[in-house]
Amino acid sequence: MSQIPVITIDGPSGSGKGTVTGLVARQLGWHVLDSGAIYRVLALAAEQSGIAPTSEAALRTMALQLQVEFVDGKTLLGGADVGRAIRTESVGSYASQIASLEGVREGLLQRQRDFRQEPGLVADGRDMGTVVFTDAPLKIFLTASAEERARRRYLQLKEAGHSVNLPALVEEIRARDERDTNREVAPLKPADDAIVLDSTTLTIEQVVERVLAEATTRGLGS
Ligand SMILES: Nc1ncnc2c1ncn2[C@@H]1O[C@H](COP(=O)(O)OP(=O)(O)OP(=O)(O)O)[C@@H](O)[C@H]1O
Ligand SMILES: Nc1ccn([C@H]2C[C@H](O)[C@@H](COP(=O)(O)O)O2)c(=O)n1
């Protein structure tokens, strides 16, 4: 397998993976893979085409042909900017449903591995350490309580101008955890060799500092 280094950051929704991934990658000068964004774009495309979240064969074909690009901080689907549209809880929930299908995961696997480019990659998702980059020299499993994650998501969505309801968000996050953790294919769980970090009472800076310290210990990014 490739020797290009990868740091995997897996964990449940709202644990801070995306934020920490971006900051760690910036500090190291590495690339970023937001694998959840790819699942979300597929979910949006499927919704728009009226494909049911259970239509595995159609979703696998769509996964293999998906015209998704990440350009200058924008997420493009067939050239259209869908960065805002994919961030709703409804698309997140649809993404979580289709992500339980083996055909969908297979259809997206190589696309994710192609992000492994010099000088290195920080990969954010649910199965980065357990399936996609099993040989990563540093694997982090980032978590936080469901209430704290819902609170963070509430503030984030409100700030982005979405109308939100905190108790509904807690329920939504719990339902998504349940689906992501209990699915048969690539369930959300720490890799055996992952470092588990609970960020419930940590600031973003503290989490980033800890990840960078673990990277330094392994001689990464120096
Ligand atoms: N340690 C932290 N303390 C406080 N707020 C945080 C912390 N980590 C992340 N946040 C905030 O929580 C929100 C969710 O974080 P982020 O989007 O990075 O989570 P995520 O795990 O990538 O979620 P998802 O998997 O659903 O995309 C953001 O607004 C972020 O600024
Ligand atoms: N590697 C991944 C990334 C994402 N998913 C699924 C599960 C999530 O509920 C959904 C949206 O991801 P998010 O943007 O919230 O990180 O996509 C997955 O199964 N595997």
Coordinates of C-alpha atoms and ligand atoms in Angstrom, one line a residue:
M1 CA 0.0 0.0 0.0
S2 CA 1.0 3.6 -0.5
Q3 CA 3.4 5.2 2.0
I4 CA 1.8 8.6 1.8
P5 CA 0.9 9.4 5.4
V6 CA -2.7 9.6 6.5
I7 CA -4.3 10.7 9.8
T8 CA -7.8 9.4 10.2
I9 CA -10.3 11.2 12.3
D10 CA -13.5 9.2 12.8
G11 CA -16.4 9.7 15.1
P12 CA -20.1 10.4 15.5
S13 CA -21.9 13.4 14.1
G14 CA -21.0 16.8 15.7
S15 CA -18.0 15.5 17.6
G16 CA -15.8 18.1 15.8
K17 CA -14.1 15.9 13.2
G18 CA -14.5 18.3 10.3
T19 CA -13.3 21.3 12.3
V20 CA -10.3 19.4 13.7
T21 CA -9.4 17.8 10.4
G22 CA -9.3 21.2 8.7
L23 CA -7.1 22.8 11.4
V24 CA -4.7 19.8 11.6
A25 CA -4.4 19.6 7.8
R26 CA -3.7 23.4 7.6
Q27 CA -1.0 23.1 10.3
L28 CA 0.7 20.2 8.5
G29 CA 0.1 21.5 5.0
W30 CA -1.7 18.3 4.1
H31 CA -4.9 17.5 2.0
V32 CA -8.3 17.0 3.5
L33 CA -10.9 14.3 2.8
D34 CA -14.4 15.1 4.1
S35 CA -15.9 11.7 3.3
G36 CA -19.3 12.7 4.9
A37 CA -19.6 15.4 2.3
I38 CA -19.3 12.8 -0.4
Y39 CA -22.1 10.7 1.2
R40 CA -24.2 13.8 1.6
V41 CA -23.7 14.9 -2.0
L42 CA -24.8 11.4 -3.1
A43 CA -27.8 11.6 -0.8
L44 CA -28.8 15.0 -2.3
A45 CA -28.4 13.8 -5.9
A46 CA -30.5 10.7 -5.1
E47 CA -33.2 12.8 -3.4
Q48 CA -33.3 15.1 -6.3
S49 CA -33.6 12.2 -8.7
G50 CA -36.3 10.6 -6.7
I51 CA -34.3 7.5 -5.9
A52 CA -35.5 5.7 -2.7
P53 CA -32.8 5.3 0.1
T54 CA -33.3 1.5 -0.2
S55 CA -32.6 1.3 -4.0
E56 CA -29.1 -0.2 -3.6
A57 CA -28.4 -1.0 -7.3
A58 CA -29.4 2.5 -8.5
L59 CA -27.5 4.2 -5.7
R60 CA -24.3 2.1 -6.4
T61 CA -24.4 3.2 -10.0
M62 CA -25.0 6.8 -9.0
A63 CA -22.1 6.5 -6.5
L64 CA -19.7 5.4 -9.2
Q65 CA -20.8 8.1 -11.6
L66 CA -21.2 11.0 -9.1
Q67 CA -19.9 14.3 -10.5
V68 CA -18.6 15.7 -7.2
E69 CA -15.7 18.1 -6.9
F70 CA -14.2 20.1 -4.1
V71 CA -12.8 23.4 -5.5
D72 CA -11.6 26.4 -3.6
G73 CA -13.6 25.4 -0.5
K74 CA -16.8 24.8 -2.6
T75 CA -18.6 21.5 -2.9
L76 CA -19.9 21.1 -6.5
L77 CA -22.4 18.6 -7.8
G78 CA -22.4 18.6 -11.6
G79 CA -20.8 22.1 -11.3
A80 CA -23.5 23.5 -9.0
D81 CA -22.5 24.8 -5.6
V82 CA -24.3 22.5 -3.1
G83 CA -22.2 23.4 0.0
R84 CA -25.2 24.8 1.9
A85 CA -27.9 22.3 0.7
I86 CA -26.0 19.2 1.9
R87 CA -25.6 20.5 5.5
T88 CA -29.3 20.2 6.5
E89 CA -30.3 17.5 9.0
S90 CA -32.6 16.0 6.4
V91 CA -29.8 15.4 3.9
G92 CA -27.6 14.1 6.8
S93 CA -30.3 11.6 7.7
Y94 CA -30.8 10.5 4.1
A95 CA -27.0 10.1 3.9
S96 CA -26.9 8.0 7.0
Q97 CA -29.6 5.7 5.5
I98 CA -27.9 5.1 2.2
A99 CA -24.5 4.7 3.9
S100 CA -25.7 1.4 5.4
L101 CA -25.8 -0.1 1.9
E102 CA -22.8 -2.2 0.9
G103 CA -23.2 -1.2 -2.8
V104 CA -23.0 2.5 -1.9
R105 CA -19.9 2.0 0.3
E106 CA -18.1 0.0 -2.4
G107 CA -19.1 2.6 -5.0
L108 CA -17.5 5.4 -3.1
L109 CA -14.4 3.5 -1.8
Q110 CA -11.8 4.2 -4.5
R111 CA -13.0 7.8 -4.9
Q112 CA -12.0 8.3 -1.2
R113 CA -8.7 6.5 -1.5
D114 CA -7.8 8.8 -4.5
F115 CA -7.5 11.7 -2.0
R116 CA -4.3 10.2 -0.7
Q117 CA -1.8 12.6 -2.3
E118 CA 1.6 14.0 -1.3
P119 CA 2.5 15.3 1.2
G120 CA -0.2 13.7 3.3
L121 CA -3.9 13.4 4.0
V122 CA -6.2 14.1 7.0
A123 CA -9.4 12.0 6.4
D124 CA -12.6 12.7 8.3
G125 CA -15.4 10.1 8.5
R126 CA -16.9 7.0 10.1
D127 CA -14.7 4.2 8.7
M128 CA -11.5 6.0 7.7
G129 CA -9.4 4.0 10.1
T130 CA -11.4 0.7 10.0
V131 CA -11.9 0.4 6.2
V132 CA -10.6 3.1 3.9
F133 CA -7.1 3.7 5.3
T134 CA -6.4 0.7 7.5
D135 CA -2.7 1.3 7.3
A136 CA -2.8 5.0 8.6
P137 CA 0.0 5.7 11.0
L138 CA -2.3 7.8 13.3
K139 CA -6.0 7.0 13.9
I140 CA -8.2 9.2 16.1
F141 CA -11.7 8.4 17.2
L142 CA -13.3 11.7 18.3
T143 CA -16.4 11.6 20.4
A144 CA -18.5 13.8 22.7
S145 CA -21.9 13.4 24.5
A146 CA -25.0 13.5 22.3
E147 CA -26.3 16.5 24.2
E148 CA -23.1 18.5 23.6
R149 CA -23.0 17.5 20.0
A150 CA -26.6 18.6 19.5
R151 CA -25.8 21.9 21.2
R152 CA -22.8 22.5 18.9
R153 CA -24.9 21.6 15.8
Y154 CA -27.7 23.9 17.0
L155 CA -25.4 26.9 17.2
Q156 CA -23.8 26.0 13.9
L157 CA -27.1 25.7 12.0
K158 CA -28.5 28.8 13.6
E159 CA -25.5 30.8 12.6
A160 CA -25.9 29.5 9.1
G161 CA -29.5 30.8 9.0
H162 CA -31.3 27.5 9.3
S163 CA -34.3 27.2 11.5
V164 CA -33.6 24.6 14.2
N165 CA -35.1 23.0 17.3
L166 CA -32.7 21.7 20.0
P167 CA -34.8 18.7 21.3
A168 CA -35.4 17.6 17.8
L169 CA -31.7 17.8 17.0
V170 CA -30.8 15.7 20.1
E171 CA -33.3 13.0 18.8
E172 CA -31.9 13.3 15.3
I173 CA -28.3 12.9 16.5
R174 CA -29.3 9.9 18.7
A175 CA -31.1 8.2 15.7
R176 CA -28.1 8.8 13.4
D177 CA -25.7 7.4 16.1
E178 CA -27.9 4.3 16.4
R179 CA -28.0 3.8 12.6
D180 CA -24.3 4.5 12.0
T181 CA -23.2 2.3 14.9
N182 CA -25.5 -0.7 14.4
R183 CA -25.3 -1.1 10.6
E184 CA -23.8 -4.3 9.4
V185 CA -21.4 -2.7 6.9
A186 CA -18.5 -0.6 8.1
P187 CA -20.2 0.4 11.4
L188 CA -19.1 3.5 13.3
K189 CA -16.5 2.2 15.8
P190 CA -12.9 3.0 16.8
A191 CA -10.3 1.0 15.0
D192 CA -8.4 -1.4 17.3
D193 CA -5.3 0.9 17.1
A194 CA -7.2 4.2 17.4
I195 CA -6.7 6.8 20.1
V196 CA -10.2 7.7 21.5
L197 CA -10.6 11.4 22.4
D198 CA -13.7 12.6 24.2
S199 CA -14.1 16.3 23.3
T200 CA -17.2 17.0 25.5
T201 CA -15.2 19.2 27.8
L202 CA -12.3 20.1 25.5
T203 CA -11.9 23.2 23.3
I204 CA -11.2 22.8 19.6
E205 CA -7.7 24.1 20.3
Q206 CA -7.1 21.4 22.9
V207 CA -8.2 18.7 20.6
V208 CA -6.0 20.0 17.7
E209 CA -3.0 20.3 20.1
R210 CA -3.5 16.6 21.2
V211 CA -3.7 15.3 17.6
L212 CA -0.7 17.3 16.5
A213 CA 1.3 16.0 19.5
E214 CA 0.4 12.4 18.6
A215 CA 1.5 13.2 15.0
T216 CA 4.8 14.5 16.2
T217 CA 5.3 11.5 18.3
R218 CA 5.0 9.4 15.2
G219 CA 7.3 11.6 13.1
L220 CA 4.5 12.8 10.9
G221 CA 4.5 16.2 9.1
S222 CA 8.1 17.1 10.3
Ligands
LIG1 N1 -14.4 20.9 21.1 C1 -15.3 21.7 20.7 N2 -15.9 22.6 21.5 C2 -16.9 23.4 21.1 N3 -17.4 23.4 19.8 C3 -16.9 22.5 19.0 C4 -15.8 21.6 19.4 N4 -15.5 20.8 18.3 C5 -16.4 21.2 17.3 N5 -17.2 22.2 17.7 C6 -18.2 22.9 16.9 O1 -19.2 21.9 16.7 C7 -19.8 22.1 15.4 C8 -19.7 20.7 14.7 O2 -18.4 20.4 14.4 P1 -18.0 19.7 13.1 O3 -18.8 20.1 12.0 O4 -16.5 19.8 13.0 O5 -18.4 18.2 13.5 P2 -18.4 16.8 12.7 O6 -18.0 15.8 13.6 O7 -17.5 17.0 11.5 O8 -19.9 16.6 12.3 P3 -20.5 15.8 11.0 O9 -19.9 14.5 11.1 O10 -22.0 15.8 11.3 O11 -20.1 16.6 9.8 C9 -19.0 23.2 14.7 O12 -19.8 24.4 14.9 C10 -17.7 23.3 15.5 O13 -17.2 24.6 15.5
LIG2 N1 -17.0 7.7 6.1 C1 -18.3 8.0 6.2 C2 -18.8 9.3 6.2 C3 -20.1 9.5 6.4 N2 -20.9 8.5 6.5 C4 -22.4 8.7 6.6 C5 -22.9 8.6 8.0 C6 -23.3 10.0 8.3 O1 -24.5 9.9 9.1 C7 -23.6 10.6 7.0 C8 -23.2 12.1 6.9 O2 -21.8 12.3 7.4 P1 -21.3 13.6 8.1 O3 -21.3 14.7 7.1 O4 -22.3 13.9 9.2 O5 -20.0 13.3 8.7 O6 -22.8 9.9 6.1 C9 -20.5 7.2 6.6 O7 -21.2 6.2 6.7 N3 -19.1 7.0 6.4

